[in-house]
PDB file of C-alpha atoms and ligand atoms in Angstrom:
ATOM      1  CA  MET A  10       6.025 -26.905  -4.993  1.00  0.00           C
ATOM      2  CA  GLY A  11       2.816 -27.809  -6.752  1.00  0.00           C
ATOM      3  CA  GLU A  12       0.293 -26.441  -9.001  1.00  0.00           C
ATOM      4  CA  PRO A  13      -1.741 -23.420  -7.584  1.00  0.00           C
ATOM      5  CA  GLY A  14      -4.733 -24.288  -5.528  1.00  0.00           C
ATOM      6  CA  ARG A  15      -3.794 -27.726  -4.624  1.00  0.00           C
ATOM      7  CA  PRO A  16      -5.686 -28.837  -1.309  1.00  0.00           C
ATOM      8  CA  LEU A  17      -3.631 -29.620   1.720  1.00  0.00           C
ATOM      9  CA  ALA A  18      -3.042 -33.293   1.854  1.00  0.00           C
ATOM     10  CA  GLU A  19      -2.004 -35.950   4.346  1.00  0.00           C
ATOM     11  CA  GLY A  20       1.699 -36.057   4.949  1.00  0.00           C
ATOM     12  CA  GLU A  21       2.293 -32.405   4.384  1.00  0.00           C
ATOM     13  CA  VAL A  22       3.727 -30.045   6.935  1.00  0.00           C
ATOM     14  CA  VAL A  23       1.353 -27.091   7.501  1.00  0.00           C
ATOM     15  CA  LEU A  24       1.900 -23.873   9.455  1.00  0.00           C
ATOM     16  CA  LEU A  25      -1.243 -22.853  11.697  1.00  0.00           C
ATOM     17  CA  VAL A  26      -1.377 -19.254  12.519  1.00  0.00           C
ATOM     18  CA  ASP A  27      -3.605 -18.082  15.381  1.00  0.00           C
ATOM     19  CA  ARG A  28      -5.288 -14.862  15.798  1.00  0.00           C
ATOM     20  CA  LYS A  29      -2.357 -13.500  18.053  1.00  0.00           C
ATOM     21  CA  ASP A  30      -0.108 -14.406  15.200  1.00  0.00           C
ATOM     22  CA  ARG A  31       1.452 -17.481  17.237  1.00  0.00           C
ATOM     23  CA  ARG A  32       2.698 -20.069  14.687  1.00  0.00           C
ATOM     24  CA  TYR A  33       2.707 -23.952  14.870  1.00  0.00           C
ATOM     25  CA  LEU A  34       4.071 -26.459  12.610  1.00  0.00           C
ATOM     26  CA  VAL A  35       1.953 -29.625  12.205  1.00  0.00           C
ATOM     27  CA  THR A  36       2.455 -32.667   9.993  1.00  0.00           C
ATOM     28  CA  LEU A  37      -0.881 -34.060   8.821  1.00  0.00           C
ATOM     29  CA  HIS A  38      -1.790 -37.659   9.700  1.00  0.00           C
ATOM     30  CA  GLY A  39      -5.340 -39.001   8.804  1.00  0.00           C
ATOM     31  CA  ASP A  40      -6.030 -39.447  12.561  1.00  0.00           C
ATOM     32  CA  GLY A  41      -3.840 -36.825  14.138  1.00  0.00           C
ATOM     33  CA  GLU A  42      -5.257 -34.028  16.466  1.00  0.00           C
ATOM     34  CA  PHE A  43      -3.615 -30.667  17.074  1.00  0.00           C
ATOM     35  CA  HIS A  44      -4.402 -29.898  20.705  1.00  0.00           C
ATOM     36  CA  THR A  45      -4.561 -26.293  21.594  1.00  0.00           C
ATOM     37  CA  HIS A  46      -5.534 -23.926  24.540  1.00  0.00           C
ATOM     38  CA  ALA A  47      -9.041 -23.969  22.825  1.00  0.00           C
ATOM     39  CA  GLY A  48      -9.782 -27.659  22.369  1.00  0.00           C
ATOM     40  CA  VAL A  49      -8.901 -29.921  19.629  1.00  0.00           C
ATOM     41  CA  LEU A  50      -8.367 -29.521  15.861  1.00  0.00           C
ATOM     42  CA  PRO A  51      -8.566 -32.742  14.114  1.00  0.00           C
ATOM     43  CA  HIS A  52      -6.152 -32.879  11.132  1.00  0.00           C
ATOM     44  CA  ALA A  53      -9.059 -34.300   9.006  1.00  0.00           C
ATOM     45  CA  GLU A  54     -10.440 -30.844   9.253  1.00  0.00           C
ATOM     46  CA  ILE A  55      -7.384 -29.521   7.588  1.00  0.00           C
ATOM     47  CA  ILE A  56      -6.745 -32.055   5.111  1.00  0.00           C
ATOM     48  CA  GLY A  57      -8.430 -31.035   1.953  1.00  0.00           C
ATOM     49  CA  ALA A  58      -8.693 -27.518   2.914  1.00  0.00           C
ATOM     50  CA  PRO A  59      -7.118 -24.774   0.591  1.00  0.00           C
ATOM     51  CA  GLU A  60      -3.966 -22.965   1.580  1.00  0.00           C
ATOM     52  CA  GLY A  61      -4.733 -19.733   3.325  1.00  0.00           C
ATOM     53  CA  GLY A  62      -8.069 -21.120   4.500  1.00  0.00           C
ATOM     54  CA  THR A  63      -9.389 -21.043   8.105  1.00  0.00           C
ATOM     55  CA  VAL A  64     -10.080 -23.927  10.286  1.00  0.00           C
ATOM     56  CA  LYS A  65     -11.479 -24.033  13.774  1.00  0.00           C
ATOM     57  CA  SER A  66     -10.868 -26.059  16.835  1.00  0.00           C
ATOM     58  CA  SER A  67     -13.615 -27.762  18.882  1.00  0.00           C
ATOM     59  CA  GLY A  68     -13.315 -24.637  21.470  1.00  0.00           C
ATOM     60  CA  GLY A  69     -13.759 -21.998  18.653  1.00  0.00           C
ATOM     61  CA  ALA A  70     -10.244 -21.023  18.211  1.00  0.00           C
ATOM     62  CA  ARG A  71      -9.670 -20.143  14.500  1.00  0.00           C
ATOM     63  CA  PHE A  72      -6.293 -20.632  12.635  1.00  0.00           C
ATOM     64  CA  VAL A  73      -5.074 -19.931   9.083  1.00  0.00           C
ATOM     65  CA  VAL A  74      -3.385 -22.782   7.515  1.00  0.00           C
ATOM     66  CA  TRP A  75      -0.533 -22.454   5.051  1.00  0.00           C
ATOM     67  CA  ARG A  76       2.227 -24.369   3.634  1.00  0.00           C
ATOM     68  CA  PRO A  77       5.439 -23.142   5.436  1.00  0.00           C
ATOM     69  CA  SER A  78       8.120 -21.180   3.653  1.00  0.00           C
ATOM     70  CA  LEU A  79      11.604 -22.331   4.414  1.00  0.00           C
ATOM     71  CA  ALA A  80      11.912 -19.267   6.933  1.00  0.00           C
ATOM     72  CA  ASP A  81       8.592 -20.317   8.562  1.00  0.00           C
ATOM     73  CA  TYR A  82       9.911 -23.920   8.760  1.00  0.00           C
ATOM     74  CA  VAL A  83      13.322 -22.959  10.248  1.00  0.00           C
ATOM     75  CA  LEU A  84      11.921 -20.860  12.834  1.00  0.00           C
ATOM     76  CA  LYS A  85       9.475 -23.401  14.200  1.00  0.00           C
ATOM     77  CA  MET A  86      11.403 -26.808  13.550  1.00  0.00           C
ATOM     78  CA  LYS A  87      12.787 -28.686  16.539  1.00  0.00           C
ATOM     79  CA  ARG A  88      16.279 -27.245  17.412  1.00  0.00           C
ATOM     80  CA  GLY A  89      19.391 -28.948  18.932  1.00  0.00           C
ATOM     81  CA  ALA A  90      21.534 -26.049  18.497  1.00  0.00           C
ATOM     82  CA  GLN A  91      20.854 -22.324  17.815  1.00  0.00           C
ATOM     83  CA  ILE A  92      20.070 -21.916  14.287  1.00  0.00           C
ATOM     84  CA  VAL A  93      21.030 -19.369  11.714  1.00  0.00           C
ATOM     85  CA  TYR A  94      18.080 -16.921  11.303  1.00  0.00           C
ATOM     86  CA  PRO A  95      16.370 -16.297   8.125  1.00  0.00           C
ATOM     87  CA  LYS A  96      17.798 -12.727   7.822  1.00  0.00           C
ATOM     88  CA  ASP A  97      21.460 -14.453   7.610  1.00  0.00           C
ATOM     89  CA  LEU A  98      20.559 -17.321   5.551  1.00  0.00           C
ATOM     90  CA  GLY A  99      19.712 -15.493   2.343  1.00  0.00           C
ATOM     91  CA  PRO A 100      22.899 -13.411   2.550  1.00  0.00           C
ATOM     92  CA  ILE A 101      25.068 -16.504   3.303  1.00  0.00           C
ATOM     93  CA  LEU A 102      23.694 -18.156   0.048  1.00  0.00           C
ATOM     94  CA  VAL A 103      24.694 -15.056  -1.866  1.00  0.00           C
ATOM     95  CA  LEU A 104      28.016 -14.353  -0.378  1.00  0.00           C
ATOM     96  CA  GLY A 105      28.736 -18.209  -0.727  1.00  0.00           C
ATOM     97  CA  ASP A 106      27.327 -18.273  -4.233  1.00  0.00           C
ATOM     98  CA  ILE A 107      25.569 -21.330  -3.555  1.00  0.00           C
ATOM     99  CA  GLY A 108      23.727 -22.669  -6.392  1.00  0.00           C
ATOM    100  CA  PRO A 109      22.614 -25.917  -8.087  1.00  0.00           C
ATOM    101  CA  GLY A 110      25.343 -28.484  -8.199  1.00  0.00           C
ATOM    102  CA  VAL A 111      27.742 -26.522  -5.905  1.00  0.00           C
ATOM    103  CA  ARG A 112      29.663 -28.979  -3.661  1.00  0.00           C
ATOM    104  CA  VAL A 113      29.780 -27.543   0.053  1.00  0.00           C
ATOM    105  CA  LEU A 114      31.357 -28.663   3.308  1.00  0.00           C
ATOM    106  CA  GLU A 115      29.296 -27.445   6.135  1.00  0.00           C
ATOM    107  CA  SER A 116      30.443 -27.578   9.785  1.00  0.00           C
ATOM    108  CA  GLY A 117      28.881 -27.789  12.277  1.00  0.00           C
ATOM    109  CA  VAL A 118      25.517 -28.756  11.181  1.00  0.00           C
ATOM    110  CA  GLY A 119      23.645 -27.818  14.367  1.00  0.00           C
ATOM    111  CA  SER A 120      19.761 -27.993  13.806  1.00  0.00           C
ATOM    112  CA  GLY A 121      20.227 -28.123   9.934  1.00  0.00           C
ATOM    113  CA  ALA A 122      18.700 -24.586   9.265  1.00  0.00           C
ATOM    114  CA  LEU A 123      21.694 -23.607   6.997  1.00  0.00           C
ATOM    115  CA  SER A 124      21.730 -27.121   5.261  1.00  0.00           C
ATOM    116  CA  LEU A 125      18.234 -26.643   4.377  1.00  0.00           C
ATOM    117  CA  ALA A 126      18.715 -23.192   2.785  1.00  0.00           C
ATOM    118  CA  MET A 127      21.785 -24.525   0.844  1.00  0.00           C
ATOM    119  CA  LEU A 128      20.017 -27.824  -0.129  1.00  0.00           C
ATOM    120  CA  ARG A 129      17.070 -25.836  -1.327  1.00  0.00           C
ATOM    121  CA  ALA A 130      19.435 -23.811  -3.407  1.00  0.00           C
ATOM    122  CA  GLY A 131      20.461 -27.118  -5.282  1.00  0.00           C
ATOM    123  CA  ALA A 132      23.773 -27.542  -3.341  1.00  0.00           C
ATOM    124  CA  ARG A 133      25.451 -30.915  -2.381  1.00  0.00           C
ATOM    125  CA  VAL A 134      26.220 -30.599   1.174  1.00  0.00           C
ATOM    126  CA  ILE A 135      28.494 -32.703   3.301  1.00  0.00           C
ATOM    127  CA  GLY A 136      28.130 -31.891   6.922  1.00  0.00           C
ATOM    128  CA  TYR A 137      30.842 -32.488   9.625  1.00  0.00           C
ATOM    129  CA  GLU A 138      29.113 -32.202  13.111  1.00  0.00           C
ATOM    130  CA  VAL A 139      30.569 -33.392  16.623  1.00  0.00           C
ATOM    131  CA  ARG A 140      27.522 -34.138  18.243  1.00  0.00           C
ATOM    132  CA  GLU A 141      25.512 -37.260  17.062  1.00  0.00           C
ATOM    133  CA  ASP A 142      22.005 -36.052  18.486  1.00  0.00           C
ATOM    134  CA  PHE A 143      22.441 -32.730  16.616  1.00  0.00           C
ATOM    135  CA  ALA A 144      23.364 -34.482  13.463  1.00  0.00           C
ATOM    136  CA  THR A 145      20.294 -36.744  13.654  1.00  0.00           C
ATOM    137  CA  ARG A 146      18.146 -33.731  14.349  1.00  0.00           C
ATOM    138  CA  ALA A 147      19.490 -31.971  11.390  1.00  0.00           C
ATOM    139  CA  LEU A 148      18.744 -34.774   8.915  1.00  0.00           C
ATOM    140  CA  ARG A 149      15.197 -35.134  10.263  1.00  0.00           C
ATOM    141  CA  ASN A 150      14.544 -31.320  10.114  1.00  0.00           C
ATOM    142  CA  VAL A 151      15.933 -31.564   6.486  1.00  0.00           C
ATOM    143  CA  ALA A 152      13.755 -34.499   5.612  1.00  0.00           C
ATOM    144  CA  GLY A 153      10.766 -32.926   7.256  1.00  0.00           C
ATOM    145  CA  PHE A 154      10.851 -30.067   4.762  1.00  0.00           C
ATOM    146  CA  LEU A 155      12.448 -31.305   1.667  1.00  0.00           C
ATOM    147  CA  GLY A 156      11.711 -35.080   1.754  1.00  0.00           C
ATOM    148  CA  ASP A 157      14.381 -37.464   0.798  1.00  0.00           C
ATOM    149  CA  VAL A 158      17.220 -35.696  -0.637  1.00  0.00           C
ATOM    150  CA  GLY A 159      19.186 -38.698  -1.249  1.00  0.00           C
ATOM    151  CA  GLU A 160      22.968 -38.194  -1.860  1.00  0.00           C
ATOM    152  CA  HIS A 161      22.647 -34.339  -1.807  1.00  0.00           C
ATOM    153  CA  TYR A 162      23.161 -34.592   1.864  1.00  0.00           C
ATOM    154  CA  ARG A 163      25.353 -36.466   4.077  1.00  0.00           C
ATOM    155  CA  VAL A 164      26.435 -35.896   7.730  1.00  0.00           C
ATOM    156  CA  GLU A 165      29.538 -37.092   9.316  1.00  0.00           C
ATOM    157  CA  ILE A 166      29.984 -37.250  13.059  1.00  0.00           C
ATOM    158  CA  ARG A 167      33.409 -35.611  13.251  1.00  0.00           C
ATOM    159  CA  ASP A 168      35.492 -32.703  14.232  1.00  0.00           C
ATOM    160  CA  VAL A 169      36.167 -30.300  11.443  1.00  0.00           C
ATOM    161  CA  TYR A 170      39.308 -29.002  13.545  1.00  0.00           C
ATOM    162  CA  GLN A 171      40.969 -32.526  12.820  1.00  0.00           C
ATOM    163  CA  GLY A 172      40.803 -32.025   9.156  1.00  0.00           C
ATOM    164  CA  ILE A 173      38.719 -32.212   6.080  1.00  0.00           C
ATOM    165  CA  ASP A 174      38.955 -35.409   3.760  1.00  0.00           C
ATOM    166  CA  GLU A 175      37.124 -33.895   0.680  1.00  0.00           C
ATOM    167  CA  VAL A 176      39.017 -32.116  -1.937  1.00  0.00           C
ATOM    168  CA  ASP A 177      38.180 -29.834  -4.927  1.00  0.00           C
ATOM    169  CA  LEU A 178      35.249 -28.305  -2.773  1.00  0.00           C
ATOM    170  CA  ASP A 179      33.475 -25.301  -4.183  1.00  0.00           C
ATOM    171  CA  ARG A 180      32.552 -24.042  -0.820  1.00  0.00           C
ATOM    172  CA  VAL A 181      33.451 -24.487   3.056  1.00  0.00           C
ATOM    173  CA  VAL A 182      30.773 -22.921   5.351  1.00  0.00           C
ATOM    174  CA  LEU A 183      31.671 -22.856   9.070  1.00  0.00           C
ATOM    175  CA  ASP A 184      29.441 -21.963  11.845  1.00  0.00           C
ATOM    176  CA  LEU A 185      31.147 -23.114  15.004  1.00  0.00           C
ATOM    177  CA  PRO A 186      32.905 -21.544  17.973  1.00  0.00           C
ATOM    178  CA  GLU A 187      36.486 -21.614  16.464  1.00  0.00           C
ATOM    179  CA  PRO A 188      36.383 -21.371  12.767  1.00  0.00           C
ATOM    180  CA  TRP A 189      39.999 -20.156  12.643  1.00  0.00           C
ATOM    181  CA  LEU A 190      40.948 -23.715  13.541  1.00  0.00           C
ATOM    182  CA  ALA A 191      39.551 -25.000  10.436  1.00  0.00           C
ATOM    183  CA  VAL A 192      40.953 -22.552   7.723  1.00  0.00           C
ATOM    184  CA  GLU A 193      44.166 -24.413   7.021  1.00  0.00           C
ATOM    185  CA  HIS A 194      42.230 -27.664   6.314  1.00  0.00           C
ATOM    186  CA  ALA A 195      39.626 -25.698   4.293  1.00  0.00           C
ATOM    187  CA  THR A 196      42.832 -24.412   2.108  1.00  0.00           C
ATOM    188  CA  SER A 197      43.449 -27.810   1.009  1.00  0.00           C
ATOM    189  CA  ALA A 198      40.034 -28.998   0.651  1.00  0.00           C
ATOM    190  CA  LEU A 199      38.901 -26.001  -1.445  1.00  0.00           C
ATOM    191  CA  ARG A 200      39.554 -25.668  -5.151  1.00  0.00           C
ATOM    192  CA  PRO A 201      41.453 -22.374  -6.164  1.00  0.00           C
ATOM    193  CA  GLY A 202      38.653 -19.696  -6.397  1.00  0.00           C
ATOM    194  CA  GLY A 203      36.615 -21.783  -3.890  1.00  0.00           C
ATOM    195  CA  ILE A 204      34.665 -19.492  -1.243  1.00  0.00           C
ATOM    196  CA  LEU A 205      34.732 -19.866   2.396  1.00  0.00           C
ATOM    197  CA  VAL A 206      31.807 -18.372   4.461  1.00  0.00           C
ATOM    198  CA  GLY A 207      32.074 -18.021   8.339  1.00  0.00           C
ATOM    199  CA  TYR A 208      29.161 -17.119  10.579  1.00  0.00           C
ATOM    200  CA  THR A 209      30.215 -15.918  14.306  1.00  0.00           C
ATOM    201  CA  PRO A 210      28.318 -14.251  16.634  1.00  0.00           C
ATOM    202  CA  SER A 211      31.080 -12.106  18.291  1.00  0.00           C
ATOM    203  CA  ILE A 212      33.567  -9.831  16.454  1.00  0.00           C
ATOM    204  CA  VAL A 213      36.364 -11.256  18.259  1.00  0.00           C
ATOM    205  CA  GLN A 214      35.823 -14.521  16.528  1.00  0.00           C
ATOM    206  CA  ALA A 215      35.346 -12.705  13.270  1.00  0.00           C
ATOM    207  CA  VAL A 216      38.754 -11.023  13.678  1.00  0.00           C
ATOM    208  CA  LYS A 217      40.391 -14.382  14.509  1.00  0.00           C
ATOM    209  CA  LEU A 218      38.947 -15.788  11.550  1.00  0.00           C
ATOM    210  CA  ARG A 219      40.230 -13.046   9.191  1.00  0.00           C
ATOM    211  CA  GLU A 220      43.747 -13.472  10.721  1.00  0.00           C
ATOM    212  CA  ALA A 221      43.714 -17.040   9.799  1.00  0.00           C
ATOM    213  CA  LEU A 222      42.354 -16.435   6.288  1.00  0.00           C
ATOM    214  CA  ALA A 223      44.983 -13.766   5.804  1.00  0.00           C
ATOM    215  CA  ASP A 224      47.698 -16.128   7.015  1.00  0.00           C
ATOM    216  CA  CYS A 225      46.519 -19.092   4.680  1.00  0.00           C
ATOM    217  CA  GLY A 226      46.504 -16.941   1.498  1.00  0.00           C
ATOM    218  CA  PHE A 227      42.721 -16.241   1.142  1.00  0.00           C
ATOM    219  CA  ALA A 228      41.993 -13.230  -0.986  1.00  0.00           C
ATOM    220  CA  ARG A 229      39.075 -10.622  -1.020  1.00  0.00           C
ATOM    221  CA  ALA A 230      38.015 -11.302   2.625  1.00  0.00           C
ATOM    222  CA  GLU A 231      35.007  -9.129   3.943  1.00  0.00           C
ATOM    223  CA  THR A 232      33.198  -8.990   7.046  1.00  0.00           C
ATOM    224  CA  LEU A 233      29.669  -7.549   7.668  1.00  0.00           C
ATOM    225  CA  GLU A 234      26.322  -7.835   9.509  1.00  0.00           C
ATOM    226  CA  VAL A 235      22.951  -7.963   8.274  1.00  0.00           C
ATOM    227  CA  LEU A 236      20.505  -5.346   9.958  1.00  0.00           C
ATOM    228  CA  ASN A 237      17.023  -6.139   9.219  1.00  0.00           C
ATOM    229  CA  ARG A 238      14.586  -3.544  10.521  1.00  0.00           C
ATOM    230  CA  THR A 239      10.858  -3.993   9.996  1.00  0.00           C
ATOM    231  CA  TRP A 240       8.453  -1.200   9.716  1.00  0.00           C
ATOM    232  CA  HIS A 241       4.995  -0.472  11.240  1.00  0.00           C
ATOM    233  CA  ILE A 242       2.600   0.424   8.622  1.00  0.00           C
ATOM    234  CA  ASP A 243      -0.848   1.076   9.510  1.00  0.00           C
ATOM    235  CA  GLY A 244      -2.918   4.042   7.904  1.00  0.00           C
ATOM    236  CA  GLU A 245      -0.986   7.189   9.114  1.00  0.00           C
ATOM    237  CA  SER A 246       1.175   5.455  11.344  1.00  0.00           C
ATOM    238  CA  VAL A 247       4.205   4.656   9.411  1.00  0.00           C
ATOM    239  CA  ARG A 248       7.379   4.263  11.278  1.00  0.00           C
ATOM    240  CA  PRO A 249      10.334   1.539  12.041  1.00  0.00           C
ATOM    241  CA  ASP A 250       9.106  -1.068  14.382  1.00  0.00           C
ATOM    242  CA  HIS A 251      10.224  -0.411  17.876  1.00  0.00           C
ATOM    243  CA  ARG A 252      11.786  -3.712  18.413  1.00  0.00           C
ATOM    244  CA  MET A 253      14.088  -5.590  16.212  1.00  0.00           C
ATOM    245  CA  VAL A 254      16.681  -8.317  16.332  1.00  0.00           C
ATOM    246  CA  ALA A 255      19.653  -5.953  16.703  1.00  0.00           C
ATOM    247  CA  HIS A 256      22.509  -8.607  16.535  1.00  0.00           C
ATOM    248  CA  THR A 257      22.773 -12.320  15.468  1.00  0.00           C
ATOM    249  CA  GLY A 258      26.314 -12.765  13.912  1.00  0.00           C
ATOM    250  CA  PHE A 259      29.141 -11.588  11.616  1.00  0.00           C
ATOM    251  CA  LEU A 260      29.371 -12.957   8.238  1.00  0.00           C
ATOM    252  CA  THR A 261      32.902 -13.247   6.758  1.00  0.00           C
ATOM    253  CA  HIS A 262      33.628 -14.341   3.388  1.00  0.00           C
ATOM    254  CA  ALA A 263      36.852 -14.937   1.421  1.00  0.00           C
ATOM    255  CA  ARG A 264      38.239 -16.585  -1.633  1.00  0.00           C
ATOM    256  CA  ARG A 265      40.944 -19.329  -1.933  1.00  0.00           C
ATOM    257  CA  SER A 266      43.851 -18.133  -3.893  1.00  0.00           C
ATOM    258  CA  PRO A 267      45.785 -20.492  -6.215  1.00  0.00           C
ATOM    259  CA  ASP A 268      48.874 -22.039  -4.559  1.00  0.00           C
TER     260      ASP A 268
HETATM  261  N1  SAH B 301      24.411 -23.675  11.271  1.00  0.00           N
HETATM  262  C1  SAH B 301      23.509 -24.428  12.141  1.00  0.00           C
HETATM  263  C2  SAH B 301      23.799 -24.257  13.468  1.00  0.00           C
HETATM  264  C3  SAH B 301      25.234 -24.686  13.967  1.00  0.00           C
HETATM  265  S1  SAH B 301      25.609 -24.453  15.491  1.00  0.00           S
HETATM  266  C4  SAH B 301      22.090 -24.104  11.757  1.00  0.00           C
HETATM  267  O1  SAH B 301      21.757 -23.121  10.994  1.00  0.00           O
HETATM  268  O2  SAH B 301      21.165 -24.932  12.177  1.00  0.00           O
HETATM  269  C5  SAH B 301      27.008 -24.725  15.879  1.00  0.00           C
HETATM  270  C6  SAH B 301      27.354 -26.355  15.803  1.00  0.00           C
HETATM  271  O3  SAH B 301      28.802 -26.719  15.493  1.00  0.00           O
HETATM  272  C7  SAH B 301      26.797 -27.312  17.070  1.00  0.00           C
HETATM  273  O4  SAH B 301      26.053 -28.410  16.550  1.00  0.00           O
HETATM  274  C8  SAH B 301      28.107 -27.892  17.466  1.00  0.00           C
HETATM  275  O5  SAH B 301      27.767 -29.243  17.872  1.00  0.00           O
HETATM  276  C9  SAH B 301      28.985 -28.075  16.266  1.00  0.00           C
HETATM  277  N2  SAH B 301      30.439 -27.996  16.267  1.00  0.00           N
HETATM  278  C10 SAH B 301      31.149 -27.420  17.391  1.00  0.00           C
HETATM  279  N3  SAH B 301      32.547 -27.522  17.310  1.00  0.00           N
HETATM  280  C11 SAH B 301      32.692 -28.326  16.079  1.00  0.00           C
HETATM  281  C12 SAH B 301      33.746 -28.918  15.490  1.00  0.00           C
HETATM  282  N4  SAH B 301      34.870 -28.756  15.923  1.00  0.00           N
HETATM  283  N5  SAH B 301      33.499 -29.944  14.522  1.00  0.00           N
HETATM  284  C13 SAH B 301      32.122 -30.223  14.154  1.00  0.00           C
HETATM  285  N6  SAH B 301      31.112 -29.491  14.492  1.00  0.00           N
HETATM  286  C14 SAH B 301      31.355 -28.736  15.544  1.00  0.00           C
END
C-alpha cells in the first residue's frame, strides 16, 4: 500500500484490462514485454505510468493498468488446485474471525488463495499440503502479491489426516476432500474457544463434517452458502445479471468446547 498517486514501478505486479474487460497480470521488468494479439507492449511503457492510466500496444490495443486488488490477483494468479473464490474468501475471514496475530492451521494449501487472504488479514499461517508442487505454487503466489512474509507463512508437505503437531492454535481452516478425517486432530490442536472453518463443494461433505464436529464436542456449528448476485445497471435497464456463479461451496464453522 502506498501514498496516493505513486507511479507504477519496476518489480510491481500490475493488472492490464483490455476493452473487452479481459484481464492480465504482469510483473514489471525494465526490459520485459507483454505480447498481445495486437502486438507488443514494452513494460517500459507501463513503468512510470499512473495507476488507472491507459497504455497502448504496438498494434494499437489499449489497456488500462491498475495495481491488482487481492481479488484481482487470486483470480488471475497461476493455479495448481482450484481456488477459494473471492465471494467466499471474505466470509471465511469473518466466520473464522481471522485477524492480526491469529495462529491458523490451514489444510490443504492448494494455490494459496485462502492463505493470501488470511495473511493479508494479519494471521500467522501454517499450511499442511500433501502435494509439493502445490505447496511451491502457493508460496510463489503469496510472495508474488505480499512479498516476503517471513515466518508468518510456513507450508509443510504432509497429510493432515495423519495428525496436527501444533497445539493451542486459534483456528483450523480446512479445504480438502474429507475434512471430517481431520476434526479429531483439530480438537487437540485448537485451544478451547478456537474456531474451525471447513469449505466443502458438496453438501454431503458438509453433513459428514457436521457429524464429526458434533462427535468431537464442537459447539455453535453452522453451515451456510454465500450467494453473490450482481446487477446490470445501465440507465433505465436495471435488473439482476442473467448469469451468476450459482455455486462454489458450503462454509461450515464451529467452536471448540472446553474439555
Ligand atoms: N484453499 C486453497 C485450495 C485448496 S484445494 C486455495 O484457496 O487456493 C485442496 C488442496 O488440499 C489440494 O492442494 C490438495 O492437494 C490438498 N489435500 C488433499 N488432501 C489432503 C490431505 N490429506 N492433507 C493435506 N492436504 C491435502
